[in-house]
Amino acid sequence: KDTELSALYARALQTYGSWVACTRTEHAQQIMDKYLIPAVDISDNDFKLVSAITLARYADSEYQTLLNYIKSSAYTSKMKSISESLNSAQKLTKAVEVTKKSTDIDRQTRIDLQKSINMHDKQSKIDQTEVENAQRELDNFLILAVRHYMLS
């Protein structure tokens, strides 16, 4: 009876995971972690193949989507923006150092320069984190796809 219940639960996870993937109502990693991977893990031999293929195809699809984004002009622009933002922050930091020695520049200008530096730094860090996450997800999707294609 437990095996029947496990098989039914595995089918439910796989079916629901496929539905959530089609509707894109959850993040791809959550879909795999909450539904598709557990479906493979608890499936019996008869249904394990179907679950593994579903997971492999989904991971492969997400890999291809992310790879296309990484090859896109939007991603290239983001990389250029990161570089420009870092350069701007460095230039502004040098400007602040120069203004500290100068008596011609008022306190508010120095504060504004520091705010601008902070803004550029924060935006660069946000963009850099996004780039790192994209690469990490790309690697993860590839590993999952290959591993589960091999199971099937």
Short mmCIF file of C-alpha atoms in Angstrom, two decimals:
data_model
loop_
_atom_site.label_atom_id
_atom_site.label_comp_id
_atom_site.label_asym_id
_atom_site.label_seq_id
_atom_site.Cartn_x
_atom_site.Cartn_y
_atom_site.Cartn_z
CA LYS A 1 0.00 0.00 0.00
CA ASP A 2 2.87 2.39 0.76
CA THR A 3 4.38 1.71 -2.66
CA GLU A 4 1.06 2.52 -4.32
CA LEU A 5 0.84 5.73 -2.33
CA SER A 6 4.44 6.64 -3.20
CA ALA A 7 3.79 5.95 -6.88
CA LEU A 8 0.65 8.08 -6.82
CA TYR A 9 2.49 10.88 -5.01
CA ALA A 10 5.34 10.74 -7.54
CA ARG A 11 2.86 11.00 -10.41
CA ALA A 12 1.12 13.91 -8.71
CA LEU A 13 4.43 15.74 -8.19
CA GLN A 14 5.49 15.14 -11.78
CA THR A 15 2.12 16.21 -13.20
CA TYR A 16 1.85 19.28 -11.00
CA GLY A 17 5.48 20.19 -11.67
CA SER A 18 4.85 19.97 -15.41
CA TRP A 19 1.76 22.13 -15.09
CA VAL A 20 3.57 24.76 -12.99
CA ALA A 21 6.41 24.72 -15.53
CA CYS A 22 3.99 25.33 -18.40
CA THR A 23 2.24 28.17 -16.61
CA ARG A 24 5.51 29.59 -15.23
CA THR A 25 3.84 30.38 -11.92
CA GLU A 26 7.00 29.54 -9.96
CA HIS A 27 10.72 30.03 -10.47
CA ALA A 28 12.44 27.27 -12.44
CA GLN A 29 14.66 26.19 -9.55
CA GLN A 30 11.64 25.92 -7.24
CA ILE A 31 9.79 23.80 -9.80
CA MET A 32 12.69 21.39 -9.98
CA ASP A 33 13.38 21.34 -6.23
CA LYS A 34 9.76 21.05 -5.07
CA TYR A 35 8.22 18.85 -7.76
CA LEU A 36 10.36 17.33 -10.49
CA ILE A 37 13.41 16.12 -8.52
CA PRO A 38 11.30 14.60 -5.71
CA ALA A 39 9.14 12.90 -8.36
CA VAL A 40 12.25 11.19 -9.74
CA ASP A 41 13.53 10.32 -6.27
CA ILE A 42 10.35 8.61 -5.05
CA SER A 43 9.21 7.06 -8.32
CA ASP A 44 9.17 3.32 -8.72
CA ASN A 45 11.01 1.78 -11.65
CA ASP A 46 7.99 1.98 -13.95
CA PHE A 47 7.49 5.72 -13.53
CA LYS A 48 11.11 6.76 -12.84
CA LEU A 49 11.83 6.91 -16.58
CA VAL A 50 8.92 9.29 -17.24
CA SER A 51 9.89 11.48 -14.28
CA ALA A 52 13.55 11.56 -15.32
CA ILE A 53 12.69 12.49 -18.91
CA THR A 54 10.33 15.24 -17.72
CA LEU A 55 13.01 16.69 -15.46
CA ALA A 56 15.72 16.38 -18.12
CA ARG A 57 13.60 18.11 -20.75
CA TYR A 58 12.62 20.90 -18.39
CA ALA A 59 16.21 21.48 -17.24
CA ASP A 60 17.36 21.38 -20.88
CA SER A 61 14.69 23.89 -21.88
CA GLU A 62 15.69 26.24 -19.07
CA TYR A 63 19.36 25.80 -20.00
CA GLN A 64 18.64 26.74 -23.63
CA THR A 65 16.57 29.77 -22.57
CA LEU A 66 19.28 31.02 -20.24
CA LEU A 67 22.02 30.34 -22.80
CA ASN A 68 20.11 32.39 -25.39
CA TYR A 69 19.84 35.23 -22.86
CA ILE A 70 23.58 35.07 -22.17
CA LYS A 71 24.24 35.31 -25.91
CA SER A 72 21.82 38.23 -26.29
CA SER A 73 22.56 41.91 -26.73
CA ALA A 74 20.74 42.62 -23.45
CA TYR A 75 23.27 40.51 -21.56
CA THR A 76 26.15 42.12 -23.44
CA SER A 77 24.76 45.53 -22.51
CA LYS A 78 24.53 44.46 -18.88
CA MET A 79 28.16 43.37 -18.90
CA LYS A 80 29.14 46.70 -20.46
CA SER A 81 27.04 48.53 -17.88
CA ILE A 82 28.81 46.72 -15.04
CA SER A 83 32.18 47.75 -16.41
CA GLU A 84 31.11 51.35 -16.96
CA SER A 85 29.58 51.57 -13.51
CA LEU A 86 32.75 50.28 -11.88
CA ASN A 87 34.83 52.77 -13.88
CA SER A 88 32.51 55.61 -12.89
CA ALA A 89 32.75 54.64 -9.23
CA GLN A 90 36.55 54.61 -9.45
CA LYS A 91 36.62 58.02 -11.13
CA LEU A 92 34.23 59.46 -8.58
CA THR A 93 36.31 58.04 -5.74
CA LYS A 94 39.35 59.81 -7.15
CA ALA A 95 37.31 63.00 -7.47
CA VAL A 96 36.29 62.76 -3.81
CA GLU A 97 39.93 62.36 -2.81
CA VAL A 98 40.82 65.48 -4.79
CA THR A 99 37.93 67.46 -3.31
CA LYS A 100 38.95 66.57 0.24
CA LYS A 101 42.12 68.57 -0.31
CA SER A 102 40.34 71.46 -1.98
CA THR A 103 38.64 74.23 -0.07
CA ASP A 104 36.76 75.43 -3.16
CA ILE A 105 34.20 72.63 -3.06
CA ASP A 106 31.44 72.82 -0.52
CA ARG A 107 30.31 70.07 1.82
CA GLN A 108 27.11 69.32 -0.14
CA THR A 109 29.05 68.62 -3.33
CA ARG A 110 31.21 66.13 -1.46
CA ILE A 111 28.11 64.46 -0.06
CA ASP A 112 26.58 64.29 -3.54
CA LEU A 113 29.75 62.73 -4.93
CA GLN A 114 29.76 60.12 -2.16
CA LYS A 115 26.09 59.30 -2.84
CA SER A 116 26.89 58.86 -6.50
CA ILE A 117 29.77 56.52 -5.67
CA ASN A 118 27.52 54.47 -3.41
CA MET A 119 24.84 54.28 -6.11
CA HIS A 120 27.33 53.07 -8.74
CA ASP A 121 28.80 50.52 -6.33
CA LYS A 122 25.40 49.13 -5.36
CA GLN A 123 24.23 48.89 -8.97
CA SER A 124 27.46 47.18 -9.99
CA LYS A 125 27.09 44.65 -7.17
CA ILE A 126 23.47 43.96 -8.10
CA ASP A 127 24.38 43.44 -11.76
CA GLN A 128 27.41 41.32 -10.87
CA THR A 129 25.29 39.12 -8.60
CA GLU A 130 22.77 38.68 -11.41
CA VAL A 131 25.54 37.62 -13.80
CA GLU A 132 26.96 35.16 -11.26
CA ASN A 133 23.50 33.72 -10.57
CA ALA A 134 22.85 33.29 -14.28
CA GLN A 135 26.10 31.36 -14.70
CA ARG A 136 25.38 29.22 -11.64
CA GLU A 137 21.86 28.44 -12.90
CA LEU A 138 23.23 27.65 -16.35
CA ASP A 139 25.66 25.12 -14.88
CA ASN A 140 22.97 23.63 -12.64
CA PHE A 141 20.49 23.22 -15.51
CA LEU A 142 23.12 21.56 -17.68
CA ILE A 143 24.11 19.10 -14.95
CA LEU A 144 20.49 18.19 -14.19
CA ALA A 145 19.62 17.77 -17.86
CA VAL A 146 22.60 15.54 -18.64
CA ARG A 147 22.23 13.48 -15.45
CA HIS A 148 18.54 12.79 -16.04
CA TYR A 149 18.88 12.19 -19.77
CA MET A 150 21.41 9.53 -18.81
CA LEU A 151 18.90 7.96 -16.39
CA SER A 152 16.41 7.64 -19.20
#
